[in-house]
Amino acid sequence: MTTLSAPVINRPSATSVGTIVWLGSEVMFFAGLFAMYFSLRANSPEIWANDSAILNVPFALTNTIILVASSFTAQFGVFAAERMQPRATGWSPTKWGVAEWFLLSYLLGAVFVAGQVWEYATLISEGVALNSNSYGSAFYITTGFHALHVTGGLVAFLLVIGRTFAAKKFGHYEATSAIVVSYYWHFVDVVWIGLFLIVYVLK
């Protein structure tokens, strides 16, 4: 007589689902910031034309490429997490683990934030400040909130890197943590691409 075994139910990770739901709320948050930007621009076209001309678009493009590159390195970290490989087994990048790929992503993200800080300092020296006019308010609020999100992602990278050394065994729980951090990082990268197009290209 054959004994029937109970069916195996593969439920989605609660951490992954929670992260996706939270990112959905973040989409609405940034949509509100975009709406604010467009509303203020529609009411002050002269101010926008004057102040946006000061922007260093080539520098912003370079900074954007750096941030986008960090998304690729973060994804390589995810591939390592799926292989359950926390750290490198050799010097070649093909043998890197989560720690090395996420450290590289962290460095690229830190360069991006440093670039934004330099840009802010330059704009303020040229008279475009948060309280100067509607353009200054819209520019710093939209890009500033994004910079805060990037900084949060950098902290998350460090936490995952620390976990690759602290955990006695790199298992499903640790791999899931790396994967959900990559979800967040890809999200902030996509948001920045939208910001770059709106703020620097379309102006």
PDB file of C-alpha atoms in Angstrom:
ATOM      1  CA  MET A   1       0.000   0.000   0.000  1.00  0.00           C
ATOM      2  CA  THR A   2       1.400   3.394  -1.036  1.00  0.00           C
ATOM      3  CA  THR A   3       1.411   6.134   1.570  1.00  0.00           C
ATOM      4  CA  LEU A   4       0.591   9.556   0.213  1.00  0.00           C
ATOM      5  CA  SER A   5       2.832  12.297   1.573  1.00  0.00           C
ATOM      6  CA  ALA A   6       1.503  15.738   2.385  1.00  0.00           C
ATOM      7  CA  PRO A   7       1.968  18.285  -0.426  1.00  0.00           C
ATOM      8  CA  VAL A   8       4.825  20.720   0.016  1.00  0.00           C
ATOM      9  CA  ILE A   9       3.679  24.337   0.004  1.00  0.00           C
ATOM     10  CA  ASN A  10       6.325  26.808  -1.106  1.00  0.00           C
ATOM     11  CA  ARG A  11       5.287  30.102   0.413  1.00  0.00           C
ATOM     12  CA  PRO A  12       7.032  33.314  -0.682  1.00  0.00           C
ATOM     13  CA  SER A  13       9.483  34.814   1.781  1.00  0.00           C
ATOM     14  CA  ALA A  14       7.733  37.184   4.170  1.00  0.00           C
ATOM     15  CA  THR A  15      10.818  39.436   4.055  1.00  0.00           C
ATOM     16  CA  SER A  16      10.722  39.651   0.263  1.00  0.00           C
ATOM     17  CA  VAL A  17       6.978  40.317   0.166  1.00  0.00           C
ATOM     18  CA  GLY A  18       7.250  42.954   2.898  1.00  0.00           C
ATOM     19  CA  THR A  19      10.079  44.687   1.064  1.00  0.00           C
ATOM     20  CA  ILE A  20       8.141  44.762  -2.207  1.00  0.00           C
ATOM     21  CA  VAL A  21       5.046  46.186  -0.476  1.00  0.00           C
ATOM     22  CA  TRP A  22       7.178  48.827   1.231  1.00  0.00           C
ATOM     23  CA  LEU A  23       8.837  49.764  -2.062  1.00  0.00           C
ATOM     24  CA  GLY A  24       5.351  50.177  -3.506  1.00  0.00           C
ATOM     25  CA  SER A  25       4.676  52.851  -0.884  1.00  0.00           C
ATOM     26  CA  GLU A  26       8.010  54.458  -1.766  1.00  0.00           C
ATOM     27  CA  VAL A  27       6.880  54.674  -5.398  1.00  0.00           C
ATOM     28  CA  MET A  28       3.897  56.741  -4.249  1.00  0.00           C
ATOM     29  CA  PHE A  29       6.179  58.937  -2.127  1.00  0.00           C
ATOM     30  CA  PHE A  30       8.466  59.785  -5.036  1.00  0.00           C
ATOM     31  CA  ALA A  31       5.469  60.198  -7.344  1.00  0.00           C
ATOM     32  CA  GLY A  32       4.318  62.929  -4.969  1.00  0.00           C
ATOM     33  CA  LEU A  33       7.737  64.595  -5.154  1.00  0.00           C
ATOM     34  CA  PHE A  34       7.655  64.459  -8.954  1.00  0.00           C
ATOM     35  CA  ALA A  35       4.168  66.005  -8.948  1.00  0.00           C
ATOM     36  CA  MET A  36       5.425  68.793  -6.677  1.00  0.00           C
ATOM     37  CA  TYR A  37       8.353  69.448  -9.007  1.00  0.00           C
ATOM     38  CA  PHE A  38       6.168  69.658 -12.120  1.00  0.00           C
ATOM     39  CA  SER A  39       3.600  71.887 -10.369  1.00  0.00           C
ATOM     40  CA  LEU A  40       6.205  74.372  -9.209  1.00  0.00           C
ATOM     41  CA  ARG A  41       7.880  74.376 -12.614  1.00  0.00           C
ATOM     42  CA  ALA A  42       4.571  75.092 -14.357  1.00  0.00           C
ATOM     43  CA  ASN A  43       4.030  78.120 -12.095  1.00  0.00           C
ATOM     44  CA  SER A  44       7.578  79.505 -12.377  1.00  0.00           C
ATOM     45  CA  PRO A  45       8.919  78.848 -15.902  1.00  0.00           C
ATOM     46  CA  GLU A  46      11.231  81.897 -15.839  1.00  0.00           C
ATOM     47  CA  ILE A  47      12.895  80.871 -12.589  1.00  0.00           C
ATOM     48  CA  TRP A  48      13.302  77.328 -13.889  1.00  0.00           C
ATOM     49  CA  ALA A  49      14.890  78.468 -17.135  1.00  0.00           C
ATOM     50  CA  ASN A  50      17.348  80.718 -15.295  1.00  0.00           C
ATOM     51  CA  ASP A  51      18.421  78.440 -12.415  1.00  0.00           C
ATOM     52  CA  SER A  52      18.429  75.117 -14.257  1.00  0.00           C
ATOM     53  CA  ALA A  53      20.940  76.569 -16.725  1.00  0.00           C
ATOM     54  CA  ILE A  54      23.533  76.469 -13.918  1.00  0.00           C
ATOM     55  CA  LEU A  55      23.340  72.677 -13.605  1.00  0.00           C
ATOM     56  CA  ASN A  56      26.455  70.729 -14.594  1.00  0.00           C
ATOM     57  CA  VAL A  57      24.773  68.083 -16.750  1.00  0.00           C
ATOM     58  CA  PRO A  58      27.966  66.202 -17.796  1.00  0.00           C
ATOM     59  CA  PHE A  59      28.941  65.837 -14.131  1.00  0.00           C
ATOM     60  CA  ALA A  60      25.443  64.626 -13.230  1.00  0.00           C
ATOM     61  CA  LEU A  61      25.564  62.135 -16.116  1.00  0.00           C
ATOM     62  CA  THR A  62      28.888  60.763 -14.862  1.00  0.00           C
ATOM     63  CA  ASN A  63      27.449  60.434 -11.360  1.00  0.00           C
ATOM     64  CA  THR A  64      24.416  58.678 -12.810  1.00  0.00           C
ATOM     65  CA  ILE A  65      26.581  56.164 -14.658  1.00  0.00           C
ATOM     66  CA  ILE A  66      28.422  55.422 -11.403  1.00  0.00           C
ATOM     67  CA  LEU A  67      25.147  54.745  -9.589  1.00  0.00           C
ATOM     68  CA  VAL A  68      23.788  52.573 -12.402  1.00  0.00           C
ATOM     69  CA  ALA A  69      27.051  50.595 -12.406  1.00  0.00           C
ATOM     70  CA  SER A  70      26.513  49.891  -8.704  1.00  0.00           C
ATOM     71  CA  SER A  71      23.243  48.171  -9.576  1.00  0.00           C
ATOM     72  CA  PHE A  72      25.111  45.704 -11.764  1.00  0.00           C
ATOM     73  CA  THR A  73      27.683  44.978  -9.064  1.00  0.00           C
ATOM     74  CA  ALA A  74      24.885  44.511  -6.524  1.00  0.00           C
ATOM     75  CA  GLN A  75      23.228  42.001  -8.844  1.00  0.00           C
ATOM     76  CA  PHE A  76      26.474  40.046  -9.081  1.00  0.00           C
ATOM     77  CA  GLY A  77      26.344  39.970  -5.292  1.00  0.00           C
ATOM     78  CA  VAL A  78      22.858  38.476  -5.536  1.00  0.00           C
ATOM     79  CA  PHE A  79      24.156  35.778  -7.878  1.00  0.00           C
ATOM     80  CA  ALA A  80      26.804  34.962  -5.262  1.00  0.00           C
ATOM     81  CA  ALA A  81      24.122  34.839  -2.561  1.00  0.00           C
ATOM     82  CA  GLU A  82      22.094  32.402  -4.650  1.00  0.00           C
ATOM     83  CA  ARG A  83      25.229  30.217  -4.857  1.00  0.00           C
ATOM     84  CA  MET A  84      25.465  30.500  -1.053  1.00  0.00           C
ATOM     85  CA  GLN A  85      28.915  32.062  -1.430  1.00  0.00           C
ATOM     86  CA  PRO A  86      29.450  34.734   1.242  1.00  0.00           C
ATOM     87  CA  ARG A  87      33.066  35.612   0.442  1.00  0.00           C
ATOM     88  CA  ALA A  88      35.651  35.277  -2.339  1.00  0.00           C
ATOM     89  CA  THR A  89      37.386  32.007  -3.098  1.00  0.00           C
ATOM     90  CA  GLY A  90      40.046  33.707  -5.233  1.00  0.00           C
ATOM     91  CA  TRP A  91      41.311  37.059  -6.508  1.00  0.00           C
ATOM     92  CA  SER A  92      39.352  36.965  -9.774  1.00  0.00           C
ATOM     93  CA  PRO A  93      35.980  38.780  -9.759  1.00  0.00           C
ATOM     94  CA  THR A  94      34.439  35.557 -11.093  1.00  0.00           C
ATOM     95  CA  LYS A  95      35.256  34.045  -7.696  1.00  0.00           C
ATOM     96  CA  TRP A  96      33.986  36.940  -5.586  1.00  0.00           C
ATOM     97  CA  GLY A  97      31.248  36.416  -3.032  1.00  0.00           C
ATOM     98  CA  VAL A  98      28.516  38.614  -1.585  1.00  0.00           C
ATOM     99  CA  ALA A  99      30.924  40.592   0.592  1.00  0.00           C
ATOM    100  CA  GLU A 100      33.193  41.676  -2.263  1.00  0.00           C
ATOM    101  CA  TRP A 101      30.435  42.578  -4.723  1.00  0.00           C
ATOM    102  CA  PHE A 102      28.456  44.474  -2.086  1.00  0.00           C
ATOM    103  CA  LEU A 103      31.592  46.289  -0.917  1.00  0.00           C
ATOM    104  CA  LEU A 104      32.187  47.463  -4.495  1.00  0.00           C
ATOM    105  CA  SER A 105      28.532  48.545  -4.716  1.00  0.00           C
ATOM    106  CA  TYR A 106      28.951  50.421  -1.439  1.00  0.00           C
ATOM    107  CA  LEU A 107      32.020  52.269  -2.741  1.00  0.00           C
ATOM    108  CA  LEU A 108      30.252  53.259  -5.970  1.00  0.00           C
ATOM    109  CA  GLY A 109      27.218  54.453  -4.011  1.00  0.00           C
ATOM    110  CA  ALA A 110      29.440  56.442  -1.659  1.00  0.00           C
ATOM    111  CA  VAL A 111      31.099  58.127  -4.638  1.00  0.00           C
ATOM    112  CA  PHE A 112      27.636  59.038  -5.942  1.00  0.00           C
ATOM    113  CA  VAL A 113      26.617  60.621  -2.625  1.00  0.00           C
ATOM    114  CA  ALA A 114      29.924  62.489  -2.398  1.00  0.00           C
ATOM    115  CA  GLY A 115      29.295  63.779  -5.925  1.00  0.00           C
ATOM    116  CA  GLN A 116      25.885  65.083  -4.900  1.00  0.00           C
ATOM    117  CA  VAL A 117      27.343  66.825  -1.863  1.00  0.00           C
ATOM    118  CA  TRP A 118      29.922  68.512  -4.114  1.00  0.00           C
ATOM    119  CA  GLU A 119      27.177  69.540  -6.535  1.00  0.00           C
ATOM    120  CA  TYR A 120      25.086  71.000  -3.708  1.00  0.00           C
ATOM    121  CA  ALA A 121      28.067  73.019  -2.452  1.00  0.00           C
ATOM    122  CA  THR A 122      28.714  74.330  -5.964  1.00  0.00           C
ATOM    123  CA  LEU A 123      25.086  75.324  -6.549  1.00  0.00           C
ATOM    124  CA  ILE A 124      24.815  77.047  -3.177  1.00  0.00           C
ATOM    125  CA  SER A 125      27.952  79.064  -3.972  1.00  0.00           C
ATOM    126  CA  GLU A 126      26.233  80.169  -7.190  1.00  0.00           C
ATOM    127  CA  GLY A 127      23.085  81.294  -5.393  1.00  0.00           C
ATOM    128  CA  VAL A 128      20.817  78.264  -5.790  1.00  0.00           C
ATOM    129  CA  ALA A 129      19.885  77.249  -2.235  1.00  0.00           C
ATOM    130  CA  LEU A 130      16.979  75.431  -0.609  1.00  0.00           C
ATOM    131  CA  ASN A 131      15.344  78.709   0.446  1.00  0.00           C
ATOM    132  CA  SER A 132      16.317  80.826  -2.584  1.00  0.00           C
ATOM    133  CA  ASN A 133      13.156  80.251  -4.629  1.00  0.00           C
ATOM    134  CA  SER A 134      10.734  77.554  -5.791  1.00  0.00           C
ATOM    135  CA  TYR A 135      13.362  75.964  -8.032  1.00  0.00           C
ATOM    136  CA  GLY A 136      15.851  75.607  -5.193  1.00  0.00           C
ATOM    137  CA  SER A 137      13.188  74.084  -2.952  1.00  0.00           C
ATOM    138  CA  ALA A 138      12.063  71.594  -5.618  1.00  0.00           C
ATOM    139  CA  PHE A 139      15.617  70.641  -6.608  1.00  0.00           C
ATOM    140  CA  TYR A 140      16.932  70.002  -3.107  1.00  0.00           C
ATOM    141  CA  ILE A 141      13.811  68.285  -1.805  1.00  0.00           C
ATOM    142  CA  THR A 142      13.574  65.815  -4.692  1.00  0.00           C
ATOM    143  CA  THR A 143      17.276  65.032  -5.032  1.00  0.00           C
ATOM    144  CA  GLY A 144      17.893  65.318  -1.282  1.00  0.00           C
ATOM    145  CA  PHE A 145      15.306  62.718  -0.339  1.00  0.00           C
ATOM    146  CA  HIS A 146      16.806  60.422  -2.935  1.00  0.00           C
ATOM    147  CA  ALA A 147      20.274  60.970  -1.434  1.00  0.00           C
ATOM    148  CA  LEU A 148      18.884  59.966   1.961  1.00  0.00           C
ATOM    149  CA  HIS A 149      17.521  56.767   0.429  1.00  0.00           C
ATOM    150  CA  VAL A 150      20.907  56.022  -1.139  1.00  0.00           C
ATOM    151  CA  THR A 151      22.565  56.566   2.239  1.00  0.00           C
ATOM    152  CA  GLY A 152      20.125  54.101   3.773  1.00  0.00           C
ATOM    153  CA  GLY A 153      21.096  51.599   1.093  1.00  0.00           C
ATOM    154  CA  LEU A 154      24.771  52.081   1.928  1.00  0.00           C
ATOM    155  CA  VAL A 155      24.042  51.229   5.571  1.00  0.00           C
ATOM    156  CA  ALA A 156      22.155  48.123   4.422  1.00  0.00           C
ATOM    157  CA  PHE A 157      25.150  47.029   2.335  1.00  0.00           C
ATOM    158  CA  LEU A 158      27.388  47.273   5.393  1.00  0.00           C
ATOM    159  CA  LEU A 159      24.947  45.233   7.464  1.00  0.00           C
ATOM    160  CA  VAL A 160      24.841  42.456   4.868  1.00  0.00           C
ATOM    161  CA  ILE A 161      28.630  42.486   4.529  1.00  0.00           C
ATOM    162  CA  GLY A 162      28.939  42.233   8.300  1.00  0.00           C
ATOM    163  CA  ARG A 163      26.525  39.315   8.321  1.00  0.00           C
ATOM    164  CA  THR A 164      28.674  37.383   5.822  1.00  0.00           C
ATOM    165  CA  PHE A 165      31.440  37.424   8.450  1.00  0.00           C
ATOM    166  CA  ALA A 166      29.300  37.100  11.586  1.00  0.00           C
ATOM    167  CA  ALA A 167      27.087  34.194  10.487  1.00  0.00           C
ATOM    168  CA  LYS A 168      28.487  30.768  11.319  1.00  0.00           C
ATOM    169  CA  LYS A 169      26.851  29.428   8.173  1.00  0.00           C
ATOM    170  CA  PHE A 170      25.650  31.430   5.183  1.00  0.00           C
ATOM    171  CA  GLY A 171      22.198  30.030   4.549  1.00  0.00           C
ATOM    172  CA  HIS A 172      18.801  30.936   3.145  1.00  0.00           C
ATOM    173  CA  TYR A 173      18.177  33.659   5.717  1.00  0.00           C
ATOM    174  CA  GLU A 174      21.430  35.470   4.919  1.00  0.00           C
ATOM    175  CA  ALA A 175      20.902  35.061   1.172  1.00  0.00           C
ATOM    176  CA  THR A 176      17.392  36.519   1.439  1.00  0.00           C
ATOM    177  CA  SER A 177      18.778  39.556   3.266  1.00  0.00           C
ATOM    178  CA  ALA A 178      21.218  40.193   0.421  1.00  0.00           C
ATOM    179  CA  ILE A 179      18.492  39.774  -2.179  1.00  0.00           C
ATOM    180  CA  VAL A 180      16.019  42.199  -0.560  1.00  0.00           C
ATOM    181  CA  VAL A 181      18.784  44.808  -0.167  1.00  0.00           C
ATOM    182  CA  SER A 182      19.372  44.488  -3.913  1.00  0.00           C
ATOM    183  CA  TYR A 183      15.632  45.087  -4.501  1.00  0.00           C
ATOM    184  CA  TYR A 184      15.935  48.354  -2.596  1.00  0.00           C
ATOM    185  CA  TRP A 185      19.134  49.360  -4.370  1.00  0.00           C
ATOM    186  CA  HIS A 186      17.687  48.718  -7.824  1.00  0.00           C
ATOM    187  CA  PHE A 187      14.692  50.810  -6.792  1.00  0.00           C
ATOM    188  CA  VAL A 188      16.763  53.852  -5.789  1.00  0.00           C
ATOM    189  CA  ASP A 189      18.732  53.514  -9.028  1.00  0.00           C
ATOM    190  CA  VAL A 190      15.578  53.529 -11.144  1.00  0.00           C
ATOM    191  CA  VAL A 191      14.219  56.512  -9.213  1.00  0.00           C
ATOM    192  CA  TRP A 192      17.439  58.404  -9.842  1.00  0.00           C
ATOM    193  CA  ILE A 193      17.280  57.720 -13.577  1.00  0.00           C
ATOM    194  CA  GLY A 194      13.810  59.290 -13.527  1.00  0.00           C
ATOM    195  CA  LEU A 195      15.114  62.243 -11.516  1.00  0.00           C
ATOM    196  CA  PHE A 196      18.063  62.714 -13.844  1.00  0.00           C
ATOM    197  CA  LEU A 197      15.798  62.816 -16.895  1.00  0.00           C
ATOM    198  CA  ILE A 198      13.355  65.237 -15.260  1.00  0.00           C
ATOM    199  CA  VAL A 199      15.766  67.541 -13.423  1.00  0.00           C
ATOM    200  CA  TYR A 200      18.814  67.546 -15.704  1.00  0.00           C
ATOM    201  CA  VAL A 201      17.589  66.642 -19.179  1.00  0.00           C
ATOM    202  CA  LEU A 202      14.064  68.031 -19.424  1.00  0.00           C
ATOM    203  CA  LYS A 203      14.702  70.710 -16.745  1.00  0.00           C
TER     204      LYS A 203
END
